[in-house]
Amino acid sequence: MNVLEKVTVGIPGETVVTVAHDMTVQHFLSSMPAVYATPVMILHMEKASTASIADLLPDGYVSVGMEVNVRHLAATPVGRTVRVTSRVRQIDAKSVLFDVEAWDGSRKIGDGTHRRGVINIAAFEKRFGVS
């Protein structure tokens, strides 16, 4: 069974968020500015990528993050809307590579790639003794 047979190059994904204080680096490190945190931007890139292919995977399969290579290009303050996009770039036997970008209005604030592996949930949980 090819679990990625329905996934094709070019499939888009998108997540839109309004930056809240709990998304800022200051939320995690009080001495830092209250701007959109890089790890939170990466989380939103993962969410956009995940959602874009979730309905195309067979029942019992999900995608999990494997690799992130991104740049955070500009600071974004609390209250601004961030639009995060993903697009399938490449499909391998067990993973999908996405191009990802984050935008604050017309200004690009982040870009890079993100790879997600596809796993069978039951087999994955069995490996780790989770039931």
PDB file of C-alpha atoms in Angstrom:
ATOM      1  CA  MET A   1       0.000   0.000   0.000  1.00  0.00           C
ATOM      2  CA  ASN A   2       1.308   3.428  -0.949  1.00  0.00           C
ATOM      3  CA  VAL A   3       0.103   5.624   1.905  1.00  0.00           C
ATOM      4  CA  LEU A   4       1.022   8.783  -0.023  1.00  0.00           C
ATOM      5  CA  GLU A   5      -0.728   7.920  -3.301  1.00  0.00           C
ATOM      6  CA  LYS A   6      -3.252  10.778  -2.919  1.00  0.00           C
ATOM      7  CA  VAL A   7      -0.632  13.388  -2.013  1.00  0.00           C
ATOM      8  CA  THR A   8       0.646  15.414  -4.966  1.00  0.00           C
ATOM      9  CA  VAL A   9       3.269  18.101  -5.484  1.00  0.00           C
ATOM     10  CA  GLY A  10       1.778  21.566  -5.144  1.00  0.00           C
ATOM     11  CA  ILE A  11      -0.876  20.869  -2.493  1.00  0.00           C
ATOM     12  CA  PRO A  12      -1.204  24.076  -0.451  1.00  0.00           C
ATOM     13  CA  GLY A  13      -1.839  24.575   3.246  1.00  0.00           C
ATOM     14  CA  GLU A  14      -2.463  27.655   5.342  1.00  0.00           C
ATOM     15  CA  THR A  15      -2.802  28.701   8.973  1.00  0.00           C
ATOM     16  CA  VAL A  16      -3.757  32.226  10.012  1.00  0.00           C
ATOM     17  CA  VAL A  17      -3.180  33.457  13.572  1.00  0.00           C
ATOM     18  CA  THR A  18      -3.284  36.701  15.485  1.00  0.00           C
ATOM     19  CA  VAL A  19      -0.157  37.008  17.595  1.00  0.00           C
ATOM     20  CA  ALA A  20      -1.098  36.799  21.283  1.00  0.00           C
ATOM     21  CA  HIS A  21       1.245  37.306  24.212  1.00  0.00           C
ATOM     22  CA  ASP A  22       1.519  33.536  24.790  1.00  0.00           C
ATOM     23  CA  MET A  23       3.023  33.266  21.282  1.00  0.00           C
ATOM     24  CA  THR A  24       5.858  35.672  22.086  1.00  0.00           C
ATOM     25  CA  VAL A  25       9.405  34.976  23.152  1.00  0.00           C
ATOM     26  CA  GLN A  26       8.712  37.122  26.223  1.00  0.00           C
ATOM     27  CA  HIS A  27       6.088  34.595  27.340  1.00  0.00           C
ATOM     28  CA  PHE A  28       8.863  32.001  27.581  1.00  0.00           C
ATOM     29  CA  LEU A  29      11.765  34.293  28.587  1.00  0.00           C
ATOM     30  CA  SER A  30      10.672  37.371  30.544  1.00  0.00           C
ATOM     31  CA  SER A  31      13.791  39.346  29.647  1.00  0.00           C
ATOM     32  CA  MET A  32      13.017  39.167  25.913  1.00  0.00           C
ATOM     33  CA  PRO A  33      10.777  41.399  23.744  1.00  0.00           C
ATOM     34  CA  ALA A  34       7.082  40.623  23.254  1.00  0.00           C
ATOM     35  CA  VAL A  35       7.386  39.509  19.613  1.00  0.00           C
ATOM     36  CA  TYR A  36       6.303  36.345  17.761  1.00  0.00           C
ATOM     37  CA  ALA A  37       8.601  33.527  18.898  1.00  0.00           C
ATOM     38  CA  THR A  38      10.525  31.460  16.373  1.00  0.00           C
ATOM     39  CA  PRO A  39       9.416  28.091  17.854  1.00  0.00           C
ATOM     40  CA  VAL A  40       5.782  29.221  17.653  1.00  0.00           C
ATOM     41  CA  MET A  41       6.254  30.241  14.005  1.00  0.00           C
ATOM     42  CA  ILE A  42       7.676  26.771  13.348  1.00  0.00           C
ATOM     43  CA  LEU A  43       4.673  25.195  15.105  1.00  0.00           C
ATOM     44  CA  HIS A  44       2.343  27.131  12.813  1.00  0.00           C
ATOM     45  CA  MET A  45       4.370  26.001   9.779  1.00  0.00           C
ATOM     46  CA  GLU A  46       3.975  22.404  10.988  1.00  0.00           C
ATOM     47  CA  LYS A  47       0.222  22.908  11.495  1.00  0.00           C
ATOM     48  CA  ALA A  48      -0.255  24.280   7.962  1.00  0.00           C
ATOM     49  CA  SER A  49       1.716  21.367   6.508  1.00  0.00           C
ATOM     50  CA  THR A  50      -0.069  18.743   8.625  1.00  0.00           C
ATOM     51  CA  ALA A  51      -3.541  19.992   7.779  1.00  0.00           C
ATOM     52  CA  SER A  52      -2.841  20.135   4.039  1.00  0.00           C
ATOM     53  CA  ILE A  53      -2.363  16.367   3.749  1.00  0.00           C
ATOM     54  CA  ALA A  54      -4.234  14.948   6.760  1.00  0.00           C
ATOM     55  CA  ASP A  55      -7.410  14.081   4.837  1.00  0.00           C
ATOM     56  CA  LEU A  56      -5.381  12.452   2.046  1.00  0.00           C
ATOM     57  CA  LEU A  57      -3.807   9.798   4.287  1.00  0.00           C
ATOM     58  CA  PRO A  58      -5.430   6.404   4.866  1.00  0.00           C
ATOM     59  CA  ASP A  59      -7.343   5.821   8.096  1.00  0.00           C
ATOM     60  CA  GLY A  60      -4.963   5.092  10.945  1.00  0.00           C
ATOM     61  CA  TYR A  61      -2.102   7.143   9.476  1.00  0.00           C
ATOM     62  CA  VAL A  62      -0.824  10.590  10.454  1.00  0.00           C
ATOM     63  CA  SER A  63       2.150  12.724   9.573  1.00  0.00           C
ATOM     64  CA  VAL A  64       4.813  13.646  12.134  1.00  0.00           C
ATOM     65  CA  GLY A  65       7.522  16.293  11.985  1.00  0.00           C
ATOM     66  CA  MET A  66      10.992  15.040  11.021  1.00  0.00           C
ATOM     67  CA  GLU A  67      12.999  18.029   9.864  1.00  0.00           C
ATOM     68  CA  VAL A  68      12.756  21.804   9.999  1.00  0.00           C
ATOM     69  CA  ASN A  69      15.016  24.228   8.169  1.00  0.00           C
ATOM     70  CA  VAL A  70      13.627  27.747   8.476  1.00  0.00           C
ATOM     71  CA  ARG A  71      14.737  31.345   8.773  1.00  0.00           C
ATOM     72  CA  HIS A  72      12.926  33.868  10.971  1.00  0.00           C
ATOM     73  CA  LEU A  73      13.392  37.074   9.014  1.00  0.00           C
ATOM     74  CA  ALA A  74      11.564  39.795  10.980  1.00  0.00           C
ATOM     75  CA  ALA A  75       9.901  40.495  14.298  1.00  0.00           C
ATOM     76  CA  THR A  76       6.110  40.631  14.608  1.00  0.00           C
ATOM     77  CA  PRO A  77       4.440  42.311  17.598  1.00  0.00           C
ATOM     78  CA  VAL A  78       1.365  41.196  19.543  1.00  0.00           C
ATOM     79  CA  GLY A  79      -1.903  41.900  17.729  1.00  0.00           C
ATOM     80  CA  ARG A  80      -0.616  41.423  14.178  1.00  0.00           C
ATOM     81  CA  THR A  81      -2.073  38.753  11.908  1.00  0.00           C
ATOM     82  CA  VAL A  82       0.358  36.148  10.606  1.00  0.00           C
ATOM     83  CA  ARG A  83      -0.460  33.975   7.594  1.00  0.00           C
ATOM     84  CA  VAL A  84       1.578  30.788   7.342  1.00  0.00           C
ATOM     85  CA  THR A  85       1.606  28.824   4.095  1.00  0.00           C
ATOM     86  CA  SER A  86       2.904  25.445   3.061  1.00  0.00           C
ATOM     87  CA  ARG A  87       3.177  23.764  -0.313  1.00  0.00           C
ATOM     88  CA  VAL A  88       4.147  20.159  -1.047  1.00  0.00           C
ATOM     89  CA  ARG A  89       7.503  20.253  -2.827  1.00  0.00           C
ATOM     90  CA  GLN A  90       8.554  16.582  -2.898  1.00  0.00           C
ATOM     91  CA  ILE A  91       7.116  13.192  -1.998  1.00  0.00           C
ATOM     92  CA  ASP A  92       9.322  10.276  -0.977  1.00  0.00           C
ATOM     93  CA  ALA A  93       8.335   6.716  -0.040  1.00  0.00           C
ATOM     94  CA  LYS A  94       7.559   7.637   3.586  1.00  0.00           C
ATOM     95  CA  SER A  95       7.787  11.426   3.850  1.00  0.00           C
ATOM     96  CA  VAL A  96       6.658  14.709   2.359  1.00  0.00           C
ATOM     97  CA  LEU A  97       8.810  17.835   1.988  1.00  0.00           C
ATOM     98  CA  PHE A  98       7.051  21.220   2.173  1.00  0.00           C
ATOM     99  CA  ASP A  99       8.100  24.743   1.304  1.00  0.00           C
ATOM    100  CA  VAL A 100       6.879  26.966   4.146  1.00  0.00           C
ATOM    101  CA  GLU A 101       6.526  30.719   4.551  1.00  0.00           C
ATOM    102  CA  ALA A 102       5.160  33.118   7.162  1.00  0.00           C
ATOM    103  CA  TRP A 103       3.785  36.552   6.318  1.00  0.00           C
ATOM    104  CA  ASP A 104       2.903  39.605   8.404  1.00  0.00           C
ATOM    105  CA  GLY A 105       0.721  41.478   5.923  1.00  0.00           C
ATOM    106  CA  SER A 106       2.782  41.884   2.749  1.00  0.00           C
ATOM    107  CA  ARG A 107       6.072  41.338   4.606  1.00  0.00           C
ATOM    108  CA  LYS A 108       7.640  37.875   4.608  1.00  0.00           C
ATOM    109  CA  ILE A 109       8.781  37.081   8.165  1.00  0.00           C
ATOM    110  CA  GLY A 110       9.893  33.480   7.714  1.00  0.00           C
ATOM    111  CA  ASP A 111      10.644  30.828   5.118  1.00  0.00           C
ATOM    112  CA  GLY A 112      12.231  27.438   4.637  1.00  0.00           C
ATOM    113  CA  THR A 113      11.352  23.760   4.409  1.00  0.00           C
ATOM    114  CA  HIS A 114       9.664  21.232   6.636  1.00  0.00           C
ATOM    115  CA  ARG A 115       9.622  17.426   6.226  1.00  0.00           C
ATOM    116  CA  ARG A 116       6.890  15.212   7.659  1.00  0.00           C
ATOM    117  CA  GLY A 117       7.046  11.442   7.914  1.00  0.00           C
ATOM    118  CA  VAL A 118       3.921   9.325   7.589  1.00  0.00           C
ATOM    119  CA  ILE A 119       3.289   6.691  10.245  1.00  0.00           C
ATOM    120  CA  ASN A 120       0.727   4.077  11.158  1.00  0.00           C
ATOM    121  CA  ILE A 121      -0.502   5.199  14.597  1.00  0.00           C
ATOM    122  CA  ALA A 122      -1.150   1.668  15.945  1.00  0.00           C
ATOM    123  CA  ALA A 123       2.264   0.362  14.866  1.00  0.00           C
ATOM    124  CA  PHE A 124       3.964   3.488  16.231  1.00  0.00           C
ATOM    125  CA  GLU A 125       2.253   3.184  19.621  1.00  0.00           C
ATOM    126  CA  LYS A 126       2.997  -0.551  19.788  1.00  0.00           C
ATOM    127  CA  ARG A 127       6.733   0.210  19.354  1.00  0.00           C
ATOM    128  CA  PHE A 128       6.619   2.373  22.451  1.00  0.00           C
ATOM    129  CA  GLY A 129       4.274   0.222  24.534  1.00  0.00           C
ATOM    130  CA  VAL A 130       1.431   2.748  24.347  1.00  0.00           C
ATOM    131  CA  SER A 131      -2.061   1.334  24.171  1.00  0.00           C
TER     132      SER A 131
END
